[in-house]
Amino acid sequence: MSPSFARARRKEMLLAYALLLPSLVFLAIFTYWPILRSVWFSLHDVLLGDPDIYWLGAENYLRLLDDRLFWKVLGNTAFYTLTTIPLSIAVALLLAVALDSKLRGMAIYRSAFFYPVMIPSVAAGMVWVFLYAPGYGPINEALTTLGLPRLDWLYDSQWALPAIVIMSIWKYSGYFMLILLAALKLVPSDLYEAARLDGVSGWHRLLHITIPLVSPTLYFVIIIGTLHSYQIFDYVYVMTQGGPADSTNVLTFYIYQNGFQYQDIGYASALANALLVFVLGLIGLVALTLGRKVHYLGER
Amino acid sequence: MKSTKSNITRRRLLASGLAAPFVSMMPGVLTPARANETVKLQFMYPVGVSGDINTIISGMIADFNATHDGIEVEAIYAGSYDNTEQKVITALGVGEPPALWLPINSSLQTFLGLDALEDVTEQAKSDDIYDDFIGGFLDTAVSDGRLYGLSYQPSTPVLYYNKDAYAQAGIDKAPETWDELLETAKALTIRDGDELKRWGLIIGGGWHDWMFEGYCRQNGLVPWEKDKVLWDRPEAIEALSFWKTMVDAGCMAPASTWQGSANDFMAGSTAMLYHSTGSLTNLRKSSPFEVGVAFMPKKKQFGASQGGGPIMIAKNQSDAKKEAAWTFARWMTNTENQAAWSRATGYLAVRKSSWQQPEMVDYLKEVPQAEVAMKQAEFSGAFLQVPAYSRARDSLKSAIDRTLAGEIAPEAALTDATAEVNREIARVLRRQKS
């Protein structure tokens, strides 16, 4: 390596760091520092509203193991994640394939399916509280018309969480659909033509051409979906407040309850760190399994 | 345990250094040149019942501002009791509490634990507070003989009933005992095959732990002491078992929400409702049928826990603000205002003199329902004034919900919740000692 080349390279590095600095400062102040602080707090007795903190060591983490509700909440979060993501992505993919045509009026359909994404989540939650109302709610009316039994939905500890899952699928599918639709546009149409000439059925075209070729996008959507789903808070807050019988209490809501309702910032921090591990684990799992199956067009 | 100062103090130091040039311009800081300026107070309050209470309170505050030169109260509607408490505590954490706030009385120990409350005992003694306030109401703001607020909106749960539904079912009086309540609720429930048309009874969700404490009192137990809860006592277990019996009999809803239950009652989806007396005026005026009000039925005796709360004044603020805050709190609880507030909402006026006002006497003749909660208040006491009360409430609600959903037996649910909550209370007390 010649000295002039090394100098140029060093200059380039300096420029790169200079350009990164503003966002690094932001991340440091608003992301990394709070994470470190929450680790520090999780080792202390910290009361919201009181500047004094007391060293506890691992006590907050030992409380986690003994906390019946924590395990229930973890289970609820996992149930929500593992149902919402596959179902909403499946719906999104089917919608995207169906809407990926050059028929007239497609823009209207696309907008229609994307519309739920644009509704503020608090407003959507309140609308769904009405839709799910046991006495006069349209969903129960529809069930009766179909000859099915009526449900208590948000008032029933068996059905409250599935009810929120159904609503989330409605809310998120449109968003995933839009991303997948963009990916579909990039699939070369000659592949479909060749397949059609060889007499490959629509289902097999989906399975063997579409899905492999949009798999990088699918992978992205799964990661985004995972992030979305553990962040669920607004619907729980608006629709059920974690009830009935804790059946819809999820990690973010439980952290909020402990930190702000019970002023127990130390324990809330321990929970937040548990959530961090949960999410990293989940993303790691996705990366190690699905991530390996992703096909990239071109050289990779 | 070793105490380490968090760097909030350092940050505050830094902030105060930056703020120094502006402090003299701030409204609460009295410098000679600015002594005649208006004192600005923030007042955070919740709406804890059904109806358009916010309009009424903000109207009162506007009246106060119009009639008091030198004081300007900023009305901050902060949501539910929980939301209000969180906003106040967060503001306390950064050293800038509102001048006054209106929490649920159960939070007394929580705020005292934060050393947030101005002791108003002496001011109250030199005023007519101890003579004219109804003792049981004032007691909910007393700790170790000192007074930390002026009761503003005391309430108890009462039994609301649909008089039309009673007439249809041939029932001529409200139930007075638990057994009668079960029979009445059964008689009022309507089903069409499997489909429920009307519940006999809904116990307002979200505050059903408050009602449950009433049931314990009716069974001869105050289910808490200063530093522990006693939900594992036989009286409490019997109360929860009774709820389960009503749910199993199909005449009581296993779960509901606070606003939803009031709406269900007004829509005729339930014939009876346990709700706060603060909802009286709204339920009475918005229901398309005549609304009856009765004591909550008794087991061994009548009993209820008081909801609502006192107006509290922040300790950490200037004397000028404290004085203005006292003026405002005193005005909100004066004879006329309490009488008007009580008529507008159904909350119980805190002053004896309010109940003797001519308008109030006429009102009670016209709406005798309004007197029921006042008479019931005689059998009432403070609500769950333990440290960590907020967690305690959620644990109890969860135990009740899981029992009524059939997931766990009453005794196991209450024993677990008691152990869990007492552990948390011990943790908070350990902190206060160190």
mmCIF file with all atom_site columns, C-alpha atoms in Angstrom, chain A residues 77-212:
data_model
loop_
_atom_site.group_PDB
_atom_site.id
_atom_site.type_symbol
_atom_site.label_atom_id
_atom_site.label_alt_id
_atom_site.label_comp_id
_atom_site.label_asym_id
_atom_site.label_entity_id
_atom_site.label_seq_id
_atom_site.pdbx_PDB_ins_code
_atom_site.Cartn_x
_atom_site.Cartn_y
_atom_site.Cartn_z
_atom_site.occupancy
_atom_site.B_iso_or_equiv
_atom_site.pdbx_formal_charge
_atom_site.auth_seq_id
_atom_site.auth_comp_id
_atom_site.auth_asym_id
_atom_site.auth_atom_id
_atom_site.pdbx_PDB_model_num
ATOM 1   C CA . THR A 1 77  ? -46.690 -11.741 23.656  1.00 0.00 ? 77  THR A CA 1
ATOM 2   C CA . ALA A 1 78  ? -45.386 -14.899 22.018  1.00 0.00 ? 78  ALA A CA 1
ATOM 3   C CA . PHE A 1 79  ? -48.910 -15.989 21.065  1.00 0.00 ? 79  PHE A CA 1
ATOM 4   C CA . TYR A 1 80  ? -49.624 -12.597 19.564  1.00 0.00 ? 80  TYR A CA 1
ATOM 5   C CA . THR A 1 81  ? -46.369 -12.532 17.606  1.00 0.00 ? 81  THR A CA 1
ATOM 6   C CA . LEU A 1 82  ? -46.593 -16.094 16.355  1.00 0.00 ? 82  LEU A CA 1
ATOM 7   C CA . THR A 1 83  ? -50.175 -15.709 15.138  1.00 0.00 ? 83  THR A CA 1
ATOM 8   C CA . THR A 1 84  ? -50.210 -12.144 13.861  1.00 0.00 ? 84  THR A CA 1
ATOM 9   C CA . ILE A 1 85  ? -47.067 -12.288 11.726  1.00 0.00 ? 85  ILE A CA 1
ATOM 10  C CA . PRO A 1 86  ? -47.678 -15.486 9.698   1.00 0.00 ? 86  PRO A CA 1
ATOM 11  C CA . LEU A 1 87  ? -51.369 -14.735 9.238   1.00 0.00 ? 87  LEU A CA 1
ATOM 12  C CA . SER A 1 88  ? -51.028 -11.101 8.235   1.00 0.00 ? 88  SER A CA 1
ATOM 13  C CA . ILE A 1 89  ? -48.159 -11.875 5.866   1.00 0.00 ? 89  ILE A CA 1
ATOM 14  C CA . ALA A 1 90  ? -50.108 -14.723 4.268   1.00 0.00 ? 90  ALA A CA 1
ATOM 15  C CA . VAL A 1 91  ? -53.076 -12.416 3.780   1.00 0.00 ? 91  VAL A CA 1
ATOM 16  C CA . ALA A 1 92  ? -50.779 -9.682  2.470   1.00 0.00 ? 92  ALA A CA 1
ATOM 17  C CA . LEU A 1 93  ? -49.109 -12.005 -0.032  1.00 0.00 ? 93  LEU A CA 1
ATOM 18  C CA . LEU A 1 94  ? -52.435 -13.258 -1.375  1.00 0.00 ? 94  LEU A CA 1
ATOM 19  C CA . LEU A 1 95  ? -53.730 -9.709  -1.661  1.00 0.00 ? 95  LEU A CA 1
ATOM 20  C CA . ALA A 1 96  ? -50.549 -8.554  -3.358  1.00 0.00 ? 96  ALA A CA 1
ATOM 21  C CA . VAL A 1 97  ? -50.651 -11.367 -5.918  1.00 0.00 ? 97  VAL A CA 1
ATOM 22  C CA . ALA A 1 98  ? -54.331 -10.735 -6.571  1.00 0.00 ? 98  ALA A CA 1
ATOM 23  C CA . LEU A 1 99  ? -53.780 -7.009  -6.985  1.00 0.00 ? 99  LEU A CA 1
ATOM 24  C CA . ASP A 1 100 ? -50.663 -7.348  -9.122  1.00 0.00 ? 100 ASP A CA 1
ATOM 25  C CA . SER A 1 101 ? -52.527 -7.106  -12.407 1.00 0.00 ? 101 SER A CA 1
ATOM 26  C CA . LYS A 1 102 ? -53.107 -4.477  -14.965 1.00 0.00 ? 102 LYS A CA 1
ATOM 27  C CA . LEU A 1 103 ? -56.890 -4.458  -14.684 1.00 0.00 ? 103 LEU A CA 1
ATOM 28  C CA . ARG A 1 104 ? -58.763 -1.174  -14.516 1.00 0.00 ? 104 ARG A CA 1
ATOM 29  C CA . GLY A 1 105 ? -59.555 0.244   -11.105 1.00 0.00 ? 105 GLY A CA 1
ATOM 30  C CA . MET A 1 106 ? -56.750 -1.643  -9.340  1.00 0.00 ? 106 MET A CA 1
ATOM 31  C CA . ALA A 1 107 ? -55.596 1.585   -7.689  1.00 0.00 ? 107 ALA A CA 1
ATOM 32  C CA . ILE A 1 108 ? -58.942 1.766   -5.902  1.00 0.00 ? 108 ILE A CA 1
ATOM 33  C CA . TYR A 1 109 ? -58.636 -1.789  -4.566  1.00 0.00 ? 109 TYR A CA 1
ATOM 34  C CA . ARG A 1 110 ? -55.069 -1.192  -3.501  1.00 0.00 ? 110 ARG A CA 1
ATOM 35  C CA . SER A 1 111 ? -56.061 1.972   -1.659  1.00 0.00 ? 111 SER A CA 1
ATOM 36  C CA . ALA A 1 112 ? -58.983 0.179   -0.084  1.00 0.00 ? 112 ALA A CA 1
ATOM 37  C CA . PHE A 1 113 ? -56.781 -2.557  1.341   1.00 0.00 ? 113 PHE A CA 1
ATOM 38  C CA . PHE A 1 114 ? -54.120 -0.073  2.400   1.00 0.00 ? 114 PHE A CA 1
ATOM 39  C CA . TYR A 1 115 ? -56.667 2.160   4.110   1.00 0.00 ? 115 TYR A CA 1
ATOM 40  C CA . PRO A 1 116 ? -56.589 0.483   7.572   1.00 0.00 ? 116 PRO A CA 1
ATOM 41  C CA . VAL A 1 117 ? -52.876 1.302   7.802   1.00 0.00 ? 117 VAL A CA 1
ATOM 42  C CA . MET A 1 118 ? -53.653 5.000   7.593   1.00 0.00 ? 118 MET A CA 1
ATOM 43  C CA . ILE A 1 119 ? -56.153 5.004   10.453  1.00 0.00 ? 119 ILE A CA 1
ATOM 44  C CA . PRO A 1 120 ? -54.580 6.119   13.741  1.00 0.00 ? 120 PRO A CA 1
ATOM 45  C CA . SER A 1 121 ? -54.297 3.062   15.952  1.00 0.00 ? 121 SER A CA 1
ATOM 46  C CA . VAL A 1 122 ? -56.176 4.580   18.889  1.00 0.00 ? 122 VAL A CA 1
ATOM 47  C CA . ALA A 1 123 ? -59.125 5.444   16.642  1.00 0.00 ? 123 ALA A CA 1
ATOM 48  C CA . ALA A 1 124 ? -58.997 1.982   15.081  1.00 0.00 ? 124 ALA A CA 1
ATOM 49  C CA . GLY A 1 125 ? -58.959 0.411   18.540  1.00 0.00 ? 125 GLY A CA 1
ATOM 50  C CA . MET A 1 126 ? -62.044 2.336   19.599  1.00 0.00 ? 126 MET A CA 1
ATOM 51  C CA . VAL A 1 127 ? -63.891 1.395   16.422  1.00 0.00 ? 127 VAL A CA 1
ATOM 52  C CA . TRP A 1 128 ? -63.095 -2.264  17.030  1.00 0.00 ? 128 TRP A CA 1
ATOM 53  C CA . VAL A 1 129 ? -64.302 -2.037  20.622  1.00 0.00 ? 129 VAL A CA 1
ATOM 54  C CA . PHE A 1 130 ? -67.642 -1.102  19.107  1.00 0.00 ? 130 PHE A CA 1
ATOM 55  C CA . LEU A 1 131 ? -67.426 -3.804  16.418  1.00 0.00 ? 131 LEU A CA 1
ATOM 56  C CA . TYR A 1 132 ? -66.742 -6.420  19.090  1.00 0.00 ? 132 TYR A CA 1
ATOM 57  C CA . ALA A 1 133 ? -69.428 -5.206  21.517  1.00 0.00 ? 133 ALA A CA 1
ATOM 58  C CA . PRO A 1 134 ? -71.255 -8.318  22.729  1.00 0.00 ? 134 PRO A CA 1
ATOM 59  C CA . GLY A 1 135 ? -74.774 -6.865  22.778  1.00 0.00 ? 135 GLY A CA 1
ATOM 60  C CA . TYR A 1 136 ? -75.112 -4.721  19.676  1.00 0.00 ? 136 TYR A CA 1
ATOM 61  C CA . GLY A 1 137 ? -71.771 -5.132  17.888  1.00 0.00 ? 137 GLY A CA 1
ATOM 62  C CA . PRO A 1 138 ? -71.907 -5.760  14.114  1.00 0.00 ? 138 PRO A CA 1
ATOM 63  C CA . ILE A 1 139 ? -69.571 -8.762  14.396  1.00 0.00 ? 139 ILE A CA 1
ATOM 64  C CA . ASN A 1 140 ? -71.936 -10.604 16.703  1.00 0.00 ? 140 ASN A CA 1
ATOM 65  C CA . GLU A 1 141 ? -74.854 -9.611  14.499  1.00 0.00 ? 141 GLU A CA 1
ATOM 66  C CA . ALA A 1 142 ? -73.005 -11.105 11.528  1.00 0.00 ? 142 ALA A CA 1
ATOM 67  C CA . LEU A 1 143 ? -72.275 -14.300 13.482  1.00 0.00 ? 143 LEU A CA 1
ATOM 68  C CA . THR A 1 144 ? -75.964 -14.614 14.333  1.00 0.00 ? 144 THR A CA 1
ATOM 69  C CA . THR A 1 145 ? -76.920 -14.140 10.687  1.00 0.00 ? 145 THR A CA 1
ATOM 70  C CA . LEU A 1 146 ? -74.536 -16.941 9.756   1.00 0.00 ? 146 LEU A CA 1
ATOM 71  C CA . GLY A 1 147 ? -76.081 -19.137 12.428  1.00 0.00 ? 147 GLY A CA 1
ATOM 72  C CA . LEU A 1 148 ? -72.914 -19.139 14.538  1.00 0.00 ? 148 LEU A CA 1
ATOM 73  C CA . PRO A 1 149 ? -72.849 -18.615 18.307  1.00 0.00 ? 149 PRO A CA 1
ATOM 74  C CA . ARG A 1 150 ? -72.261 -15.091 19.592  1.00 0.00 ? 150 ARG A CA 1
ATOM 75  C CA . LEU A 1 151 ? -69.069 -14.408 21.531  1.00 0.00 ? 151 LEU A CA 1
ATOM 76  C CA . ASP A 1 152 ? -68.194 -12.009 24.314  1.00 0.00 ? 152 ASP A CA 1
ATOM 77  C CA . TRP A 1 153 ? -64.956 -11.135 22.503  1.00 0.00 ? 153 TRP A CA 1
ATOM 78  C CA . LEU A 1 154 ? -63.079 -8.542  24.546  1.00 0.00 ? 154 LEU A CA 1
ATOM 79  C CA . TYR A 1 155 ? -64.938 -9.534  27.711  1.00 0.00 ? 155 TYR A CA 1
ATOM 80  C CA . ASP A 1 156 ? -63.988 -13.180 27.415  1.00 0.00 ? 156 ASP A CA 1
ATOM 81  C CA . SER A 1 157 ? -60.540 -14.199 28.606  1.00 0.00 ? 157 SER A CA 1
ATOM 82  C CA . GLN A 1 158 ? -60.418 -16.949 25.941  1.00 0.00 ? 158 GLN A CA 1
ATOM 83  C CA . TRP A 1 159 ? -61.291 -14.669 23.046  1.00 0.00 ? 159 TRP A CA 1
ATOM 84  C CA . ALA A 1 160 ? -59.904 -11.256 23.926  1.00 0.00 ? 160 ALA A CA 1
ATOM 85  C CA . LEU A 1 161 ? -56.365 -11.872 22.640  1.00 0.00 ? 161 LEU A CA 1
ATOM 86  C CA . PRO A 1 162 ? -57.497 -13.604 19.421  1.00 0.00 ? 162 PRO A CA 1
ATOM 87  C CA . ALA A 1 163 ? -59.824 -10.629 18.908  1.00 0.00 ? 163 ALA A CA 1
ATOM 88  C CA . ILE A 1 164 ? -56.852 -8.271  19.047  1.00 0.00 ? 164 ILE A CA 1
ATOM 89  C CA . VAL A 1 165 ? -54.924 -10.584 16.696  1.00 0.00 ? 165 VAL A CA 1
ATOM 90  C CA . ILE A 1 166 ? -57.767 -10.436 14.152  1.00 0.00 ? 166 ILE A CA 1
ATOM 91  C CA . MET A 1 167 ? -57.836 -6.681  14.342  1.00 0.00 ? 167 MET A CA 1
ATOM 92  C CA . SER A 1 168 ? -54.034 -6.467  13.945  1.00 0.00 ? 168 SER A CA 1
ATOM 93  C CA . ILE A 1 169 ? -54.187 -8.622  10.819  1.00 0.00 ? 169 ILE A CA 1
ATOM 94  C CA . TRP A 1 170 ? -56.724 -6.198  9.397   1.00 0.00 ? 170 TRP A CA 1
ATOM 95  C CA . LYS A 1 171 ? -54.500 -3.293  10.360  1.00 0.00 ? 171 LYS A CA 1
ATOM 96  C CA . TYR A 1 172 ? -51.127 -4.571  9.147   1.00 0.00 ? 172 TYR A CA 1
ATOM 97  C CA . SER A 1 173 ? -51.887 -6.686  6.079   1.00 0.00 ? 173 SER A CA 1
ATOM 98  C CA . GLY A 1 174 ? -52.321 -3.623  3.897   1.00 0.00 ? 174 GLY A CA 1
ATOM 99  C CA . TYR A 1 175 ? -48.904 -2.319  4.867   1.00 0.00 ? 175 TYR A CA 1
ATOM 100 C CA . PHE A 1 176 ? -47.165 -5.611  4.112   1.00 0.00 ? 176 PHE A CA 1
ATOM 101 C CA . MET A 1 177 ? -49.206 -5.907  0.931   1.00 0.00 ? 177 MET A CA 1
ATOM 102 C CA . LEU A 1 178 ? -47.840 -2.620  -0.349  1.00 0.00 ? 178 LEU A CA 1
ATOM 103 C CA . ILE A 1 179 ? -44.233 -3.658  0.225   1.00 0.00 ? 179 ILE A CA 1
ATOM 104 C CA . LEU A 1 180 ? -44.801 -7.070  -1.379  1.00 0.00 ? 180 LEU A CA 1
ATOM 105 C CA . LEU A 1 181 ? -46.584 -5.473  -4.304  1.00 0.00 ? 181 LEU A CA 1
ATOM 106 C CA . ALA A 1 182 ? -43.487 -3.395  -5.012  1.00 0.00 ? 182 ALA A CA 1
ATOM 107 C CA . ALA A 1 183 ? -41.387 -6.567  -4.896  1.00 0.00 ? 183 ALA A CA 1
ATOM 108 C CA . LEU A 1 184 ? -43.733 -8.378  -7.271  1.00 0.00 ? 184 LEU A CA 1
ATOM 109 C CA . LYS A 1 185 ? -43.246 -5.662  -9.850  1.00 0.00 ? 185 LYS A CA 1
ATOM 110 C CA . LEU A 1 186 ? -39.573 -6.643  -10.005 1.00 0.00 ? 186 LEU A CA 1
ATOM 111 C CA . VAL A 1 187 ? -40.197 -10.320 -10.786 1.00 0.00 ? 187 VAL A CA 1
ATOM 112 C CA . PRO A 1 188 ? -39.393 -10.749 -14.511 1.00 0.00 ? 188 PRO A CA 1
ATOM 113 C CA . SER A 1 189 ? -42.600 -11.601 -16.360 1.00 0.00 ? 189 SER A CA 1
ATOM 114 C CA . ASP A 1 190 ? -40.815 -13.942 -18.800 1.00 0.00 ? 190 ASP A CA 1
ATOM 115 C CA . LEU A 1 191 ? -40.453 -16.442 -15.944 1.00 0.00 ? 191 LEU A CA 1
ATOM 116 C CA . TYR A 1 192 ? -44.228 -16.619 -15.631 1.00 0.00 ? 192 TYR A CA 1
ATOM 117 C CA . GLU A 1 193 ? -44.636 -16.873 -19.382 1.00 0.00 ? 193 GLU A CA 1
ATOM 118 C CA . ALA A 1 194 ? -42.182 -19.747 -19.575 1.00 0.00 ? 194 ALA A CA 1
ATOM 119 C CA . ALA A 1 195 ? -43.930 -21.509 -16.718 1.00 0.00 ? 195 ALA A CA 1
ATOM 120 C CA . ARG A 1 196 ? -47.306 -20.999 -18.314 1.00 0.00 ? 196 ARG A CA 1
ATOM 121 C CA . LEU A 1 197 ? -46.019 -22.495 -21.592 1.00 0.00 ? 197 LEU A CA 1
ATOM 122 C CA . ASP A 1 198 ? -44.814 -25.509 -19.638 1.00 0.00 ? 198 ASP A CA 1
ATOM 123 C CA . GLY A 1 199 ? -48.292 -25.877 -18.151 1.00 0.00 ? 199 GLY A CA 1
ATOM 124 C CA . VAL A 1 200 ? -47.391 -25.026 -14.545 1.00 0.00 ? 200 VAL A CA 1
ATOM 125 C CA . SER A 1 201 ? -50.472 -24.328 -12.427 1.00 0.00 ? 201 SER A CA 1
ATOM 126 C CA . GLY A 1 202 ? -51.091 -20.997 -10.688 1.00 0.00 ? 202 GLY A CA 1
ATOM 127 C CA . TRP A 1 203 ? -50.472 -22.484 -7.250  1.00 0.00 ? 203 TRP A CA 1
ATOM 128 C CA . HIS A 1 204 ? -47.119 -23.899 -8.316  1.00 0.00 ? 204 HIS A CA 1
ATOM 129 C CA . ARG A 1 205 ? -46.139 -20.624 -9.967  1.00 0.00 ? 205 ARG A CA 1
ATOM 130 C CA . LEU A 1 206 ? -46.794 -18.905 -6.631  1.00 0.00 ? 206 LEU A CA 1
ATOM 131 C CA . LEU A 1 207 ? -44.836 -21.515 -4.713  1.00 0.00 ? 207 LEU A CA 1
ATOM 132 C CA . HIS A 1 208 ? -41.871 -21.932 -7.050  1.00 0.00 ? 208 HIS A CA 1
ATOM 133 C CA . ILE A 1 209 ? -41.497 -18.573 -8.748  1.00 0.00 ? 209 ILE A CA 1
ATOM 134 C CA . THR A 1 210 ? -43.196 -15.797 -6.819  1.00 0.00 ? 210 THR A CA 1
ATOM 135 C CA . ILE A 1 211 ? -42.304 -16.730 -3.262  1.00 0.00 ? 211 ILE A CA 1
ATOM 136 C CA . PRO A 1 212 ? -38.611 -17.504 -3.924  1.00 0.00 ? 212 PRO A CA 1
#
